[in-house]
Coordinates of C-alpha atoms in Angstrom, one line a residue:
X1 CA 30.5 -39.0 1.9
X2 CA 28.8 -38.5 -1.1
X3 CA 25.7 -38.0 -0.3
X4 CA 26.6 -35.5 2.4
X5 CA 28.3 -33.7 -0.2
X6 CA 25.1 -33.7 -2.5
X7 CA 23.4 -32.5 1.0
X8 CA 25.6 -29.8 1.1
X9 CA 25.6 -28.4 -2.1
X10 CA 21.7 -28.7 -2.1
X11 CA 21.9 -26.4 0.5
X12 CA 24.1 -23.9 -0.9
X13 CA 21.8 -23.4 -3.8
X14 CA 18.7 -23.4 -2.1
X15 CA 19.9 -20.5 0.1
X16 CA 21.0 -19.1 -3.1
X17 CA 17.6 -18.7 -4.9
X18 CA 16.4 -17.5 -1.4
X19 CA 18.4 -14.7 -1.3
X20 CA 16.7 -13.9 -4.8
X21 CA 18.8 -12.1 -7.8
X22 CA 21.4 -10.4 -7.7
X23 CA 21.5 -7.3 -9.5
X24 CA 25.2 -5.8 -10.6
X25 CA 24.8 -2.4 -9.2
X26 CA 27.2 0.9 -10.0
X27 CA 26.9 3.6 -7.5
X28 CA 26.4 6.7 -8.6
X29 CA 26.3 10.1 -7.5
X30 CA 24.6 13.4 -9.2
X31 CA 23.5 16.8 -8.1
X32 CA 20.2 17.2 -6.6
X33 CA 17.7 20.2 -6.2
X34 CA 18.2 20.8 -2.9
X35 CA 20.9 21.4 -0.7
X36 CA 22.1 17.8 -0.5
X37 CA 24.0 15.8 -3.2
X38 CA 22.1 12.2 -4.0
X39 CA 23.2 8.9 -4.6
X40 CA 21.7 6.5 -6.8
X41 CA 22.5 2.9 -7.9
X42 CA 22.7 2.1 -11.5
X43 CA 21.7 -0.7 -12.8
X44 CA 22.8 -1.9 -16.8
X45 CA 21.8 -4.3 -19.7
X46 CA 24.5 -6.1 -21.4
X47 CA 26.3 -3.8 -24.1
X48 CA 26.9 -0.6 -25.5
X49 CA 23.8 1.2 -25.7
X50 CA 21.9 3.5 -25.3
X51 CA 19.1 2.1 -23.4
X52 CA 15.7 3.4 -22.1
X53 CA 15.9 4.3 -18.5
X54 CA 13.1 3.5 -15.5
X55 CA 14.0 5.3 -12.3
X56 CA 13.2 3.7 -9.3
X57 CA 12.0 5.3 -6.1
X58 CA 12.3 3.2 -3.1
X59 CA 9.3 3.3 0.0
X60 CA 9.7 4.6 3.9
X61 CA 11.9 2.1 4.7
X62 CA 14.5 2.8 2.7
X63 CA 16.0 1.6 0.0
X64 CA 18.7 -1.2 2.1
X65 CA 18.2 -4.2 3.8
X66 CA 19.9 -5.0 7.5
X67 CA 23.0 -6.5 5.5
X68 CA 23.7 -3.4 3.5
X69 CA 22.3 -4.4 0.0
X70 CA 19.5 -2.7 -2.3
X71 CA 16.5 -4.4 -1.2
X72 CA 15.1 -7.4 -2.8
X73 CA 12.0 -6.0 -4.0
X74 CA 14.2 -3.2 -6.0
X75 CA 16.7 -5.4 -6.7
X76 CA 14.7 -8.3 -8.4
X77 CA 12.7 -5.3 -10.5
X78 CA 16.0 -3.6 -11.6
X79 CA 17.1 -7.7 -12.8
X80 CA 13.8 -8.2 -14.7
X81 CA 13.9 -4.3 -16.5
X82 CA 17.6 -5.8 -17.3
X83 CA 16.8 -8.2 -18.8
X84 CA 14.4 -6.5 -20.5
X85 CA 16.5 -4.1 -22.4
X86 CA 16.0 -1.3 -19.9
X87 CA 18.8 0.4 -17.8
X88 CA 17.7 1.2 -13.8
X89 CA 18.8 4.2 -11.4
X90 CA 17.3 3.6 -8.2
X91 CA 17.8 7.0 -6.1
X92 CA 18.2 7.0 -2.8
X93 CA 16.7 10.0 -1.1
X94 CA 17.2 9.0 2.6
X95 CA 21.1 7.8 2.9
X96 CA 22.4 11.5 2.2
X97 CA 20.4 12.8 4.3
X98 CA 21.2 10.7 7.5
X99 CA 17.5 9.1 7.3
X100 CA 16.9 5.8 7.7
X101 CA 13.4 4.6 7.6
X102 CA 10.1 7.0 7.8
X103 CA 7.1 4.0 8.3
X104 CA 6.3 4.3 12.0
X105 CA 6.9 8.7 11.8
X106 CA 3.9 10.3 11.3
X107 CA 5.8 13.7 11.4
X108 CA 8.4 13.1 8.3
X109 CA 11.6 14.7 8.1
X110 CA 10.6 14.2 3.9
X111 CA 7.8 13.9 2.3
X112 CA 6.7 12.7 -0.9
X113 CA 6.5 16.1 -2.2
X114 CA 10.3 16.6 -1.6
X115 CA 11.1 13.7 -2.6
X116 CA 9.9 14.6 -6.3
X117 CA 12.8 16.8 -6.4
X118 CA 14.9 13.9 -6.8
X119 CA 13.3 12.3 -9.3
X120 CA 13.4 15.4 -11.3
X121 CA 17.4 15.9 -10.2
X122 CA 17.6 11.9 -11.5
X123 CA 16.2 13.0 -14.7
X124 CA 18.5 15.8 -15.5
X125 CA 21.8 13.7 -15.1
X126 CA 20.2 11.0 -16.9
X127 CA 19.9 13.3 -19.8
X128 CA 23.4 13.9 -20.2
X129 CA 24.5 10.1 -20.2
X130 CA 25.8 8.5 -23.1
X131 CA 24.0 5.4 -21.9
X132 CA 20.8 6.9 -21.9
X133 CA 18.3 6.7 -24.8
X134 CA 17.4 10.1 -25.9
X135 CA 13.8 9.4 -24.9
X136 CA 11.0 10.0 -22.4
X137 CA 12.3 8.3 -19.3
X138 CA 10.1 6.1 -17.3
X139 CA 8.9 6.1 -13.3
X140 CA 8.2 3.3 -10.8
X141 CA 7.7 4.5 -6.7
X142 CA 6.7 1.8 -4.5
X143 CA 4.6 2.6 -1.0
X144 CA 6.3 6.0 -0.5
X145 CA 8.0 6.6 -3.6
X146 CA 4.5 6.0 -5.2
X147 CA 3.0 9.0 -3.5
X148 CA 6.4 10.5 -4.7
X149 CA 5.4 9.1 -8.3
X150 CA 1.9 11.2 -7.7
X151 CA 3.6 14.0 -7.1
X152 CA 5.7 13.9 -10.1
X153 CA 3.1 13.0 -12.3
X154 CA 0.8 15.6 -11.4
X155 CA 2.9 18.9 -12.3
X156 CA 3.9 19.7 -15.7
X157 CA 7.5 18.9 -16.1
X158 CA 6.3 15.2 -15.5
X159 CA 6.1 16.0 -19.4
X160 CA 9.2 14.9 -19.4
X161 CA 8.6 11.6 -18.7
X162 CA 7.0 8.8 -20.8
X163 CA 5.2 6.4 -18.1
X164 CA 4.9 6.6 -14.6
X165 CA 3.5 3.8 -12.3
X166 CA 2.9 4.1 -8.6
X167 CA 2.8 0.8 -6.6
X168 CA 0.5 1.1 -3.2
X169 CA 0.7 5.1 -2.8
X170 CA -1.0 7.5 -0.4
X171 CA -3.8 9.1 -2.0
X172 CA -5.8 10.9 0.6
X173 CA -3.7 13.9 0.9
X174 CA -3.5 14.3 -2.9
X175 CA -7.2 13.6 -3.3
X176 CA -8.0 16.5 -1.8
X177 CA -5.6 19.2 -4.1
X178 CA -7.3 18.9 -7.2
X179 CA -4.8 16.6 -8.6
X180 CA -4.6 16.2 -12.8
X181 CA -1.8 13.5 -14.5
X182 CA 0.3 15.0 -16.9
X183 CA 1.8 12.3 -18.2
X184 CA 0.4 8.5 -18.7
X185 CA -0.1 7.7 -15.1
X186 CA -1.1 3.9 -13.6
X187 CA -2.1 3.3 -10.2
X188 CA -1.2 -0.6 -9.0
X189 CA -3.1 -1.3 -5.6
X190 CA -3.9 -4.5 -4.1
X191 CA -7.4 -3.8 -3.0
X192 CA -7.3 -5.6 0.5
X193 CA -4.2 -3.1 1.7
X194 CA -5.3 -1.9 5.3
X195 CA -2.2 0.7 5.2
X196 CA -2.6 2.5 2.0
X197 CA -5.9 1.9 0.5
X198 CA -7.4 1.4 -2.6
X199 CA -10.8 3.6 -2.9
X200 CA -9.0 6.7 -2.5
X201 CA -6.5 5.9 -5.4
X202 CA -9.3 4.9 -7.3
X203 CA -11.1 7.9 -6.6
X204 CA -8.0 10.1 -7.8
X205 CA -7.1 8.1 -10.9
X206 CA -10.7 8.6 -12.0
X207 CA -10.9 12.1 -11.2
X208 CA -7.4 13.0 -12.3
X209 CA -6.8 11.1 -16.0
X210 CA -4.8 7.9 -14.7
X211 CA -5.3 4.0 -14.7
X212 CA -6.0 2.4 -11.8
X213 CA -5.4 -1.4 -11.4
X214 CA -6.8 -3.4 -8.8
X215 CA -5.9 -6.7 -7.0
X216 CA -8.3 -8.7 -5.1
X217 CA -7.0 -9.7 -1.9
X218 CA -3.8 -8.1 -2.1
X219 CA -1.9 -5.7 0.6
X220 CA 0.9 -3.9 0.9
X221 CA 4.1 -4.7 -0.5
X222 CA 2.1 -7.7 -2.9
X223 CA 4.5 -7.3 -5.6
X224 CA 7.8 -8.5 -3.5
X225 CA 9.1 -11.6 -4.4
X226 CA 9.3 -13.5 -1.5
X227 CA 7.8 -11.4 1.7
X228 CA 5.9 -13.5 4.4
X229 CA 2.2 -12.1 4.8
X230 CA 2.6 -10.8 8.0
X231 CA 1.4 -8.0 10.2
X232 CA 3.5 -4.7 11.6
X233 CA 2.8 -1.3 13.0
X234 CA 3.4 1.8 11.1
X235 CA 2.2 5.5 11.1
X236 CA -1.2 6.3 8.9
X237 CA -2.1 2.3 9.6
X238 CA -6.2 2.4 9.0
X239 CA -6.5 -0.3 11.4
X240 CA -7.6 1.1 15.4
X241 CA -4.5 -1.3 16.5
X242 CA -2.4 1.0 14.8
X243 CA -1.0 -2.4 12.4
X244 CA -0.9 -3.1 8.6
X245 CA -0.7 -6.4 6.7
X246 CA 2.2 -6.6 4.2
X247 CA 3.4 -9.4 2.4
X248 CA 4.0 -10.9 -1.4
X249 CA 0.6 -12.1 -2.9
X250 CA 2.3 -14.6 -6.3
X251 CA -1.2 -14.1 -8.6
X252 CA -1.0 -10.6 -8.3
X253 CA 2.5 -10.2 -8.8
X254 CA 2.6 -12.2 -12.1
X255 CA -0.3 -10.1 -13.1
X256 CA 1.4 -6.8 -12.3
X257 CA 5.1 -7.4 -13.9
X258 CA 3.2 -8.2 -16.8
X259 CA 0.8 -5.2 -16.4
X260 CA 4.4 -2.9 -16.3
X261 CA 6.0 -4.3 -18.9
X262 CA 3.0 -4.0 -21.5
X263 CA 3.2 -0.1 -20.5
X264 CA 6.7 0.3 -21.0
X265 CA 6.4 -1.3 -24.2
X266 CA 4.2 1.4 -25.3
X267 CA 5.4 4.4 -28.1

């Protein structure tokens, strides 16, 4: 009986650690720049106060998973910036809008360049919270909300903000506009991603005044922290089967979280 019992509870916390962290999230909601109110999900150190701030800006698929909670890639970097001493808000710029994923749409109901109209709108309530440090705010955008990151970073309110950091963004599009960071930008790309890939990002960080990091043998999604390597189909795939590899790759993880936390550390 005993040992079934040990079984048991073996189980339990093994599906536990599966299921990854679990970040104590306050909704929140705050005006936008459009015609649609947002919603974002706010995520706290322990105590009173004030803290820096990092916005999050979730990719095409959304920012839940099937079960209703933030997903785990956003979740486990809002508990590691926690723990950190940094407050989150990840915004969520499809749920108000009735949209749920974007990945296999090649004609977008919102695009990265609308979306940056969020992060600004996330910005200006930020500013009047008591929680808030009263200094530059950070930006992390993963996939889409990298491209969204670009955007951001590339006119000059993004004065406004201290750091921002796009994981696996598009950069064809912006290549071509004659794009110019205005505040200290960083480009993460793993350099084997067959959906968004590298040279073009490298191209435009070298052109444009940003830092572009590169990691061999990573694809898309690299810095989740538990995602099976696997294969999928998606719009703007540069494969002729019209499929992308995504999937966790640990080595470059470890070397990106610490990447991102050396930047935020900086004046």
């Amino acid at each position: 009986m005993i040992g079934r019992l040990a079984r048991v509870l073996i189980a339990i916390v093994s599906a536990a650690a599966a299921a990854g962290p679990a970040s104590a999230f306050e909704k929140v909601a705050f005006p936008s720049r459009a015609s649609v109110g947002l919603v974002g999900w706010l995520a706290r150190p322990a105590g009173a106060g004030p803290f820096p701030v990092v916005i999050g800006l979730h990719g095409c698929a959304g920012l839940y998973r099937r079960s209703g909670e933030v997903n785990l890639r956003e979740s486990d970097w809002s508990e590691r910036l926690n723990r950190a001493g940094y407050a989150v808000l990840l915004v969520d710029s499809f749920g108000p809008r009735g949209i749920k994923a974007l990945c296999n749409d090649r004609e977008r109901a919102l695009t990265p360049a609308g979306r940056a109209r969020d992060a600004f709108a996330a910005i200006d309530w930020l500013e009047k919270q008591d929680f808030a440090a009263k200094q530059p705010i950070a930006l992390i955008g993963w996939s889409n909300g990298g491209s969204t990151a670009l955007r951001v970073a590339g006119v000059p309110e993004a004065k406004r903000l201290r750091h921002v950091i796009a994981f696996y963004p598009g950069c064809r599009v912006i290549l071509k506009r004659g794009w110019q960071a205005q505040t200290d930008t960083a480009i993460f790309q793993g350099l084997a991603d067959d959906w968004t890939p590298a040279a073009p990002c490298e191209e435009l960080a070298h052109s444009g005044g940003a830092r572009f990091v590169g990691f061999p043998g990573a694809y898309h999604d690299f810095d989740h922290p538990s995602l099976k390597l696997r294969e999928r189909k998606a719009a703007y795939s540069q494969r002729p089967d019209g499929m992308v590899t995504i999937g966790s790759d640990p080595k470059a993880r470890a070397a990106a979280i610490d990447a991102v936390m050396a930047i935020l550390k900086r004046p």
